[in-house]
Short mmCIF file of C-alpha atoms (C1' of nucleotides) and ligand atoms in Angstrom, two decimals:
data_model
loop_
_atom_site.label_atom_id
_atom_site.label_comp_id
_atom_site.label_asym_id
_atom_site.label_seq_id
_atom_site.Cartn_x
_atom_site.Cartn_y
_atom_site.Cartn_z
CA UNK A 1 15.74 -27.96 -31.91
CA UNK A 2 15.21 -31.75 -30.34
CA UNK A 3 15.95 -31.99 -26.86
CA UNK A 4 15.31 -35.15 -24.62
CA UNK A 5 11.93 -34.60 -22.34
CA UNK A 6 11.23 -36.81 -19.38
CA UNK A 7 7.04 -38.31 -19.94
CA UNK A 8 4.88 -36.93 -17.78
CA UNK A 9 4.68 -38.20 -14.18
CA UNK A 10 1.33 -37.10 -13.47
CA UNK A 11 -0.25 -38.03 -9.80
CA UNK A 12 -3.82 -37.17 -9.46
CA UNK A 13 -3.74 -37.48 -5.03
CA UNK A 14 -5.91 -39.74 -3.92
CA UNK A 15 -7.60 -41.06 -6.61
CA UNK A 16 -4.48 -43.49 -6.86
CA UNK A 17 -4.32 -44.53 -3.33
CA UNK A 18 -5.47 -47.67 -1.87
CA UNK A 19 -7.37 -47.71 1.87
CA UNK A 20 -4.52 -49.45 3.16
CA UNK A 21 -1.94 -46.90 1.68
CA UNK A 22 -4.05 -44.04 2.95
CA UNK A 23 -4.37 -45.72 6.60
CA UNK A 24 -0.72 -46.42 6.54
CA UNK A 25 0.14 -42.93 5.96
CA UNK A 26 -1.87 -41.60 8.07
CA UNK A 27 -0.83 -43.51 11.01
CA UNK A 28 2.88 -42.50 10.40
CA UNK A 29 1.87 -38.84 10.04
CA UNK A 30 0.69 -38.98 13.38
CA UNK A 31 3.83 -40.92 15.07
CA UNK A 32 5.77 -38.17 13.56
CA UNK A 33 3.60 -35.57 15.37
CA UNK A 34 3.59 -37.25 18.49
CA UNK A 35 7.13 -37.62 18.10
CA UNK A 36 7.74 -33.82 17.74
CA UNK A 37 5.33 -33.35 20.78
CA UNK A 38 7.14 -35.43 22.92
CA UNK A 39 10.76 -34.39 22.65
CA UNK A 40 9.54 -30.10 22.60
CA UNK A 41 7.62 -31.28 25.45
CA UNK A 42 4.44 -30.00 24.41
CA UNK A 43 1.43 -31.68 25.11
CA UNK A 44 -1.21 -34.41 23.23
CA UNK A 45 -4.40 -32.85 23.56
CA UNK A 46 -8.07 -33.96 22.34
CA UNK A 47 -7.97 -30.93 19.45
CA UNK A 48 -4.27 -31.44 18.44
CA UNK A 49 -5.55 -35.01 16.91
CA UNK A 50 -9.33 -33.79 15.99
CA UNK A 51 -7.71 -31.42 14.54
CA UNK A 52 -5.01 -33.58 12.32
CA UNK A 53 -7.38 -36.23 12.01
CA UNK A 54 -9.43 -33.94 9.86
CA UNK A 55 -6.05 -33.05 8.14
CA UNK A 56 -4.97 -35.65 6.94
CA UNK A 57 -8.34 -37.52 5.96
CA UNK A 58 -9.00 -34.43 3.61
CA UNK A 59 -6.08 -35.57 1.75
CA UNK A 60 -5.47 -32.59 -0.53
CA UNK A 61 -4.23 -28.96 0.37
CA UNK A 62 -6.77 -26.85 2.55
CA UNK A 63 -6.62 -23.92 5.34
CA UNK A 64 -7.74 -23.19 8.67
CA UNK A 65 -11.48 -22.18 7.70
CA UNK A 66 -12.40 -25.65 5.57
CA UNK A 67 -11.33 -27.76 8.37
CA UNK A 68 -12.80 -25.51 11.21
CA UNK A 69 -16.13 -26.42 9.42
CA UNK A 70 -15.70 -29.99 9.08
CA UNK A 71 -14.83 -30.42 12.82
CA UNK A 72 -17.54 -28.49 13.83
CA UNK A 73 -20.02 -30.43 12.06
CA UNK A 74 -18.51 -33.77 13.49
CA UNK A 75 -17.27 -32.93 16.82
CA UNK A 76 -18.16 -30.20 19.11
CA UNK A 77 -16.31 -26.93 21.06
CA UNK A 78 -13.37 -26.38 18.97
CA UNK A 79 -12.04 -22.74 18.80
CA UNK A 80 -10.80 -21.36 15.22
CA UNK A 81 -6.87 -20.12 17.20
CA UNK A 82 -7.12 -23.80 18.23
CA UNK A 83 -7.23 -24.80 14.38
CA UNK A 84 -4.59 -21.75 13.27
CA UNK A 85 -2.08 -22.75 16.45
CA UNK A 86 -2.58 -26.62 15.24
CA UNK A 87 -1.69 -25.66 11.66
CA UNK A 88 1.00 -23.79 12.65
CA UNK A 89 2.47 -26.57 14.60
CA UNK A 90 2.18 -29.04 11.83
CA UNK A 91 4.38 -27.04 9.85
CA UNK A 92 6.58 -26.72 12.85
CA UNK A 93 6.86 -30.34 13.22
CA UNK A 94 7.36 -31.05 9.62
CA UNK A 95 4.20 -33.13 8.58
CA UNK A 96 2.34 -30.02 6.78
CA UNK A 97 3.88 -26.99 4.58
CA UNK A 98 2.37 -23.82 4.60
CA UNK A 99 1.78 -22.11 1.38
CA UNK A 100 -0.33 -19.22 -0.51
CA UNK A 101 -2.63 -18.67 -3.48
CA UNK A 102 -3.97 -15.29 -4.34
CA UNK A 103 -6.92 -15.32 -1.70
CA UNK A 104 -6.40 -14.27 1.61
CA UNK A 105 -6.03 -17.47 2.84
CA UNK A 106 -3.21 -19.64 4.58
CA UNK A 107 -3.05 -22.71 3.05
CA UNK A 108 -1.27 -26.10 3.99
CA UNK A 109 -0.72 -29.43 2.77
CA UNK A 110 0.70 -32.87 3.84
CA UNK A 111 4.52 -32.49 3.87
CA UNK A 112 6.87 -34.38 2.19
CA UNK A 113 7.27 -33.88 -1.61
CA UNK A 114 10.29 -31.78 -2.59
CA UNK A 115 10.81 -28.31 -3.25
CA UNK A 116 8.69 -28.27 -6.53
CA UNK A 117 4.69 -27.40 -5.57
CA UNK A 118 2.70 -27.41 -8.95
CA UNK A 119 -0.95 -26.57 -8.40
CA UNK A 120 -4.39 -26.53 -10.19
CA UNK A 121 -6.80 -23.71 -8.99
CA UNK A 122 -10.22 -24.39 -9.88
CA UNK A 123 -11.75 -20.65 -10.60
CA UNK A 124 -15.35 -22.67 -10.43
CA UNK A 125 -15.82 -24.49 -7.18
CA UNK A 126 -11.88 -23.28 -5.41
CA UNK A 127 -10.84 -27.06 -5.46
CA UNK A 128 -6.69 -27.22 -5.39
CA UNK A 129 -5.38 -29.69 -6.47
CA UNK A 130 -1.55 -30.86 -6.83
CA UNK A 131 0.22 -32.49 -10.31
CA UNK A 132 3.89 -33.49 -10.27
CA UNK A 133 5.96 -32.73 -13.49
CA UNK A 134 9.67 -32.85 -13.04
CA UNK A 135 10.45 -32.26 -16.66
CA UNK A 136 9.62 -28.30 -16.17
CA UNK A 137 11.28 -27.97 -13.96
CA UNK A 138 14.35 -28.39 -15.73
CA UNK A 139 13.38 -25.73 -18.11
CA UNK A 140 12.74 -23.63 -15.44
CA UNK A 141 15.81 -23.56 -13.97
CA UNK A 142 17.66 -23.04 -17.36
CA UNK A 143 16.17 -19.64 -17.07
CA UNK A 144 16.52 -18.89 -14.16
CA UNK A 145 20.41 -19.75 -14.31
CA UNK A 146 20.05 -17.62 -17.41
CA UNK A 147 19.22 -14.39 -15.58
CA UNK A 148 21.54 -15.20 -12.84
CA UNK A 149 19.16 -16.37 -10.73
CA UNK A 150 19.85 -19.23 -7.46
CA UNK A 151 16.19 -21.17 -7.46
CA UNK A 152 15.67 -22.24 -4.06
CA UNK A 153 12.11 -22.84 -4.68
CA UNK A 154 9.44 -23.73 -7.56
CA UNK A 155 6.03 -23.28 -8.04
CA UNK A 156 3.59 -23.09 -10.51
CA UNK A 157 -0.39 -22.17 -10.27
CA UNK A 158 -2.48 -23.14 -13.12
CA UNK A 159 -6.16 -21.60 -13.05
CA UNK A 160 -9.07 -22.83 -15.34
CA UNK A 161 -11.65 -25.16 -14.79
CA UNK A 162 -11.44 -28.61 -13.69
CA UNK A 163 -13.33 -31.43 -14.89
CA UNK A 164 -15.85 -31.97 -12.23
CA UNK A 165 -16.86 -28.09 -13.19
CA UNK A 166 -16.78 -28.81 -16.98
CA UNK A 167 -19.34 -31.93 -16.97
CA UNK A 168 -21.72 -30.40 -14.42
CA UNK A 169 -21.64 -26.53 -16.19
CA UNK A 170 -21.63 -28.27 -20.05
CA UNK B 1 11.97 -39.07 -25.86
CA UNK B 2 12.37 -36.30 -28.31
CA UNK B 3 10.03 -33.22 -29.06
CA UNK B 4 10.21 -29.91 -30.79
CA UNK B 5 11.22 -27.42 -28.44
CA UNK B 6 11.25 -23.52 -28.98
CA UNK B 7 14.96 -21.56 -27.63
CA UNK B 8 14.41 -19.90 -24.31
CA UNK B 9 12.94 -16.30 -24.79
CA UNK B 10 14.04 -14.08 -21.84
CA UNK B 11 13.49 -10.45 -21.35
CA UNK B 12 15.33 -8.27 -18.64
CA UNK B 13 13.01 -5.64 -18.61
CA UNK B 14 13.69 -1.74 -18.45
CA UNK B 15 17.65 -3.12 -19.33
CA UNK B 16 16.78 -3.82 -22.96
CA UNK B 17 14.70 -0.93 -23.03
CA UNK B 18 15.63 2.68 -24.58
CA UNK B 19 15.15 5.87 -23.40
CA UNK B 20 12.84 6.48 -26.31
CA UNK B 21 11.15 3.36 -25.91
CA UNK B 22 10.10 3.75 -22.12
CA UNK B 23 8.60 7.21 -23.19
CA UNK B 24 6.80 6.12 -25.85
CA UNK B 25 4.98 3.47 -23.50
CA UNK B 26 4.60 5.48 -20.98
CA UNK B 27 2.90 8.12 -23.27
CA UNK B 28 0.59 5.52 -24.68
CA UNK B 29 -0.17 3.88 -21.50
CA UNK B 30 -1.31 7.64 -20.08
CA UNK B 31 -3.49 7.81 -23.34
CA UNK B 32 -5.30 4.67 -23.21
CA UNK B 33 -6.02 5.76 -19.39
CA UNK B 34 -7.59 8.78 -20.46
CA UNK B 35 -9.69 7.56 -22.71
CA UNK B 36 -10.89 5.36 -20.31
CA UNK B 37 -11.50 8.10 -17.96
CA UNK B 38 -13.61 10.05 -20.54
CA UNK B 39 -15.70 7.30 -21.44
CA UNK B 40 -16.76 6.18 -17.98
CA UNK B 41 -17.07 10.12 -17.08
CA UNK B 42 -14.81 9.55 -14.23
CA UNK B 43 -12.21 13.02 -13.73
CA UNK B 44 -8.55 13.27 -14.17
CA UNK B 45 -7.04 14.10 -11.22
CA UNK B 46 -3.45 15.69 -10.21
CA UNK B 47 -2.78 12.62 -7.66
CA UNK B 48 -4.57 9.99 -10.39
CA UNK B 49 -1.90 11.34 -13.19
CA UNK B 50 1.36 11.40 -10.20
CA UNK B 51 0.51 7.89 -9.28
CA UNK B 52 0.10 6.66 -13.33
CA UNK B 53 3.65 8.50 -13.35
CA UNK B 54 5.06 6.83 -10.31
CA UNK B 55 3.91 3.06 -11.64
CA UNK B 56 4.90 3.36 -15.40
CA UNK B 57 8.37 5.20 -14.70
CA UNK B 58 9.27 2.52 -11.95
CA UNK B 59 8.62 -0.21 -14.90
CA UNK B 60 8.14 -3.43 -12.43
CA UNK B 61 5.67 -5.38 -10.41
CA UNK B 62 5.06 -3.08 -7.48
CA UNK B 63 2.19 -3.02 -4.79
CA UNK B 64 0.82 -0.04 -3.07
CA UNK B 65 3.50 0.84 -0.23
CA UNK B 66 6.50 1.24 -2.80
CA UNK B 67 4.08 3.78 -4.95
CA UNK B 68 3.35 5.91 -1.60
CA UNK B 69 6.46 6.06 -0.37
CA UNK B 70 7.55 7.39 -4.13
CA UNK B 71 4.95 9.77 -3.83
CA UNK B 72 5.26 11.20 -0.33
CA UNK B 73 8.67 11.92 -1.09
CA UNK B 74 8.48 13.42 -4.05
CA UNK B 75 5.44 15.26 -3.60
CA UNK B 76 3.59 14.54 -0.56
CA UNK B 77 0.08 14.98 0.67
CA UNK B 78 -1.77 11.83 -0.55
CA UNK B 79 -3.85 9.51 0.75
CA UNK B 80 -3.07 5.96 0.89
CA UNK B 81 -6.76 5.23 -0.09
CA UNK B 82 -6.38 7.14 -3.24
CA UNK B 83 -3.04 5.49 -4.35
CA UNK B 84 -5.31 2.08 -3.37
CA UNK B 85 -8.25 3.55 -5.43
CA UNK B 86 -6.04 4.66 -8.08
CA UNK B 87 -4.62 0.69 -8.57
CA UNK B 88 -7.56 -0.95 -8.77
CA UNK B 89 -8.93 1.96 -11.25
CA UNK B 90 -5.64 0.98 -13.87
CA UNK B 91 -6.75 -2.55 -13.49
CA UNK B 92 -10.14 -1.79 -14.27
CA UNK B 93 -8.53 0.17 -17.15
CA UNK B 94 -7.19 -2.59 -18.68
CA UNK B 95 -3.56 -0.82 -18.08
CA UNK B 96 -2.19 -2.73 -14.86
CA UNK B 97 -2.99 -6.50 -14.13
CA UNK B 98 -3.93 -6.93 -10.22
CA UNK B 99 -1.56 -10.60 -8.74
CA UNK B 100 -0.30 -11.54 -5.38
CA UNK B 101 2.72 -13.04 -3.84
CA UNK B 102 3.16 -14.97 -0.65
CA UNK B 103 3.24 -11.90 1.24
CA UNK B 104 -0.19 -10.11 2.12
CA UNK B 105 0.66 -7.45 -0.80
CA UNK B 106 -1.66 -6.85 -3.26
CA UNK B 107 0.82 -6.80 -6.47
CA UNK B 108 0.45 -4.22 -9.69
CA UNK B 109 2.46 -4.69 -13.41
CA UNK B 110 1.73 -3.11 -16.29
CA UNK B 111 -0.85 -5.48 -18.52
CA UNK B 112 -0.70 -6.04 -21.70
CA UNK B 113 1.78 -9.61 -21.89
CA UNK B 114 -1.25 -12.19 -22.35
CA UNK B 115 -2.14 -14.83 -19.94
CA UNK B 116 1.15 -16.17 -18.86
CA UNK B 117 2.99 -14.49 -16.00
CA UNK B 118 6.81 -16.12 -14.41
CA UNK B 119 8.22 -14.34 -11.87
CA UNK B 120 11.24 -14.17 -9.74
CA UNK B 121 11.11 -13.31 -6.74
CA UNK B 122 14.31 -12.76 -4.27
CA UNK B 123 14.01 -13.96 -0.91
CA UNK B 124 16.42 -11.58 -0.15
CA UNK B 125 15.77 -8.08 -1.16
CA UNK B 126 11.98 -8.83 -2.59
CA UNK B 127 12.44 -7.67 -5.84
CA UNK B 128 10.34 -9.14 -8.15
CA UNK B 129 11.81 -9.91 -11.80
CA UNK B 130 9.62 -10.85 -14.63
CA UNK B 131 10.63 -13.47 -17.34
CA UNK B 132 8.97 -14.87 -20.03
CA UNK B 133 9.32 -18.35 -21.93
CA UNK B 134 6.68 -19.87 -23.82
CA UNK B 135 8.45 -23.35 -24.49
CA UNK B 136 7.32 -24.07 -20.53
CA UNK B 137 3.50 -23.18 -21.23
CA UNK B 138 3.49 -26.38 -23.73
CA UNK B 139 3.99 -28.69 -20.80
CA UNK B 140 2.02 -27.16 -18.24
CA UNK B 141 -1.06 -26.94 -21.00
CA UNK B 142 -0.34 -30.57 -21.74
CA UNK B 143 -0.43 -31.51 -17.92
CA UNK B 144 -3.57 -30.20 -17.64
CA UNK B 145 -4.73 -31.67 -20.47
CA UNK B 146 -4.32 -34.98 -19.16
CA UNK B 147 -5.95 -34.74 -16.00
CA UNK B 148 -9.55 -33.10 -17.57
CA UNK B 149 -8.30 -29.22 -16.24
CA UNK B 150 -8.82 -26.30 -19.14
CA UNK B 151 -6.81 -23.93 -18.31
CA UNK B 152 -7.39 -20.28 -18.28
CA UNK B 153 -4.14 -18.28 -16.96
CA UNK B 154 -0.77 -19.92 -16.30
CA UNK B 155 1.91 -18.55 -13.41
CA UNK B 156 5.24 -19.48 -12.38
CA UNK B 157 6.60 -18.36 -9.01
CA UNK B 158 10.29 -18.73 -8.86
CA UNK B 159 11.83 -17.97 -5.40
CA UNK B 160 15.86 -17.65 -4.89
CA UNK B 161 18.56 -15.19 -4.68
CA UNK B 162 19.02 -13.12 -7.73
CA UNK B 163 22.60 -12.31 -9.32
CA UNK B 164 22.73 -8.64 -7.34
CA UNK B 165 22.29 -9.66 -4.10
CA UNK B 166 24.60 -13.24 -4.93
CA UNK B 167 27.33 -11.07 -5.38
CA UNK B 168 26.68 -8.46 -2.81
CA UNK B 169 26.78 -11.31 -0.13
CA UNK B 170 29.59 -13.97 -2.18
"C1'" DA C 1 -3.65 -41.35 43.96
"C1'" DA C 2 -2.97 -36.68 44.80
"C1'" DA C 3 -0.53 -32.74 44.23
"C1'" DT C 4 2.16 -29.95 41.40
"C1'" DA C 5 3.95 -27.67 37.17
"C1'" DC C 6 3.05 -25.71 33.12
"C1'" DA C 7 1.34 -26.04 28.38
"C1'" DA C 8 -3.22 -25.50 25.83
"C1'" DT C 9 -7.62 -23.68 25.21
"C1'" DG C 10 -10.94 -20.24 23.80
"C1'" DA C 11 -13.31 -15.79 24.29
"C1'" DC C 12 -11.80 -11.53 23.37
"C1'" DA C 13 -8.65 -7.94 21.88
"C1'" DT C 14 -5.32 -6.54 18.65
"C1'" DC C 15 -2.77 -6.42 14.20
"C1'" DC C 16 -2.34 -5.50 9.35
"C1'" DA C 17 -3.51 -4.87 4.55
"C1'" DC C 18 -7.18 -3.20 2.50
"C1'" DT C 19 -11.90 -1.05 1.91
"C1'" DT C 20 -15.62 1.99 2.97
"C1'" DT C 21 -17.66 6.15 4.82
"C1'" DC C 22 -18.54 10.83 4.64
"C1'" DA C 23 -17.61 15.72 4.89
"C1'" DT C 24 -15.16 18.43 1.84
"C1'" DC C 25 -12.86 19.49 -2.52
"C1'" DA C 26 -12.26 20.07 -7.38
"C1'" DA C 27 -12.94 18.73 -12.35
"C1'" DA C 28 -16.11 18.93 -15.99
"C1'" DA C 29 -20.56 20.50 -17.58
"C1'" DA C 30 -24.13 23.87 -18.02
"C1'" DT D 1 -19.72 31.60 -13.02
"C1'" DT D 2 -22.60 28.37 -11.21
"C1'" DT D 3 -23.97 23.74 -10.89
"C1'" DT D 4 -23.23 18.99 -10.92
"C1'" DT D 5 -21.03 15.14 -9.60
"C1'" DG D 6 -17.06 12.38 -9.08
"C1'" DA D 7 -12.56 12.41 -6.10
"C1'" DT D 8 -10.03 13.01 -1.99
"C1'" DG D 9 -8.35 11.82 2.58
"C1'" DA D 10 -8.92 11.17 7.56
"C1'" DA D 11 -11.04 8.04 10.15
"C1'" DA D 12 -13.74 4.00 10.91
"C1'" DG D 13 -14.63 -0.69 9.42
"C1'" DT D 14 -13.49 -5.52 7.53
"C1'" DG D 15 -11.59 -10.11 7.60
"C1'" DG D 16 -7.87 -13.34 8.19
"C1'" DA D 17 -4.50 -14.21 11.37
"C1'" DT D 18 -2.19 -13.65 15.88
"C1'" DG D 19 -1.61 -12.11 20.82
"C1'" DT D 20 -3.55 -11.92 25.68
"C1'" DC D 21 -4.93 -14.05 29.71
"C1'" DA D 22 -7.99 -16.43 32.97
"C1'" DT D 23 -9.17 -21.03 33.05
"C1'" DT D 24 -8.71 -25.88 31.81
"C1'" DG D 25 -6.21 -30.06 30.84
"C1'" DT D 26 -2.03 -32.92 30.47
"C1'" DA D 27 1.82 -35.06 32.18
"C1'" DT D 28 5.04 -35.38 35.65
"C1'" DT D 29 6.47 -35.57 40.44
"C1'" DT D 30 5.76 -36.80 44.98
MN1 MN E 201 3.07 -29.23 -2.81
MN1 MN E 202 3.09 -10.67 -15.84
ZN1 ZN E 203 -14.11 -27.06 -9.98
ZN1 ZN E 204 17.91 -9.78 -4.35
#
DNA sequence: AAATACAATGACATCCACTTTCATCAAAAA
DNA sequence: TTTTTGATGAAAGTGGATGTCATTGTATTT
């Protein structure tokens, strides 16, 4: 059977992006924030942009406990509900999405990119990182529509090794 | 572009199954548990051989709660810590495979169906439906591939509203 | 600028799924 | 049957996440 595939559309994060592109997005990240803040009429605090800061320089999908470290290190007297309630608000305000992997961990990322959320779980060092292939997508809503199924959301969680692993360990 | 694809491969679980067949599993599954048990001199227990019951005749991913509140029903008087204990022991068995969900639940299915598990899961009455279609591993393997990730178990996490609750609601 | 209103912070307590502890029980061995 | 040793279950503990509340900080009003 020959069916027409779409080529891969692989993005590896921010090994593509340029300084200004990262600075750009960044800065519009945080407009949108301060955006939400202002018409819930909840306040700008000293944390609230620490806190995002950190978020969005990271650039790839954390949780609560990776950037509680790095602001630590930097900066002083931040409390871990600070980080959690700041989290939480970013998902609120629609700049982060809040999402799971088998740990017990709440995980979020930058906001933004569809319903689809394909993943690669590095069993070696924990690194996540995101890959973008619409053409599975089709196939898996075929199925699903097959079993009767109405997707409303996709994701997929590939674990192995990745490639920083690989050449250190071989 | 065209490629070689393979037809869509779906199974429906226990509604394909026979009356003979689920038996026969569930006698061979209780076997291979045994032998287990006798060769790491750990004992067969009553609640050990009710919970094996419980998870094989409900024949889908399940987690702890659904397996106790079988149990206490039926026939009462045991612990939540053993039905725990008694999870992780079929994992360590080789006959359940241990995988999580959004939710905080620690998920059990019977193992056995290789490295490859695609699930869907209702957002509306949480069941949790297995399907299976190996044309989709290609592409994800191929993904990988091309950004230096060897991969090492592949899941698909399908959230929606399945065809009994559609028309319950429609 | 100062006072006022009220949201945010952070130390601490609580929640929840899950695990461990330990006195007691029971399965397998002797 | 007696002994050995793993299993059970009630209760305590664990860890991530959230709630509580006195205090602090922000933004608005005067
Ligand atoms: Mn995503
Ligand atoms: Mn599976
Ligand atoms: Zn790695
Ligand atoms: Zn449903």
């Amino acid at each position: 059977m020959k069916v027409d595939v779409i080529v891969f559309e692989c993005r590896e994060g921010s090994l593509l992006q340029t300084e200004a592109v990262v600075t750009q997005k960044k800065q519009k990240v945080k407009e949108q924030f301060h955006l939400f803040l202002t018409k819930k009429r909840l306040k700008a605090t000293l944390q609230r942009n620490l806190i995002l800061d950190a978020f969005v320089d990271l650039d790839r999908p954390t949780h609560m406990d990776e950037l509680y470290l790095v602001l630590r290190s930097k900066h002083s007297h931040i409390g871990h509900a600070t980080v959690y309630r700041a989290l939480r608000l970013f998902a609120a305000a629609g700049i982060a999405r809040e999402f799971s992997l088998g740990d017990g961990l709440t995980r979020y990322e930058l906001a933004g990119h569809g319903k689809r959320h394909d993943y690669l779980v590095c069993s070696d060092c924990g690194t996540v990182t995101e890959f973008d292939n619409s053409s599975i997508e089709q196939r898996q809503l075929a199925v699903a529509r097959s079993m009767g199924f109405t997707v409303e959301a996709l994701k997929i969680e590939l674990r192995g090794v990745c490639s920083r692993c690989l050449t250190q360990s071989g």
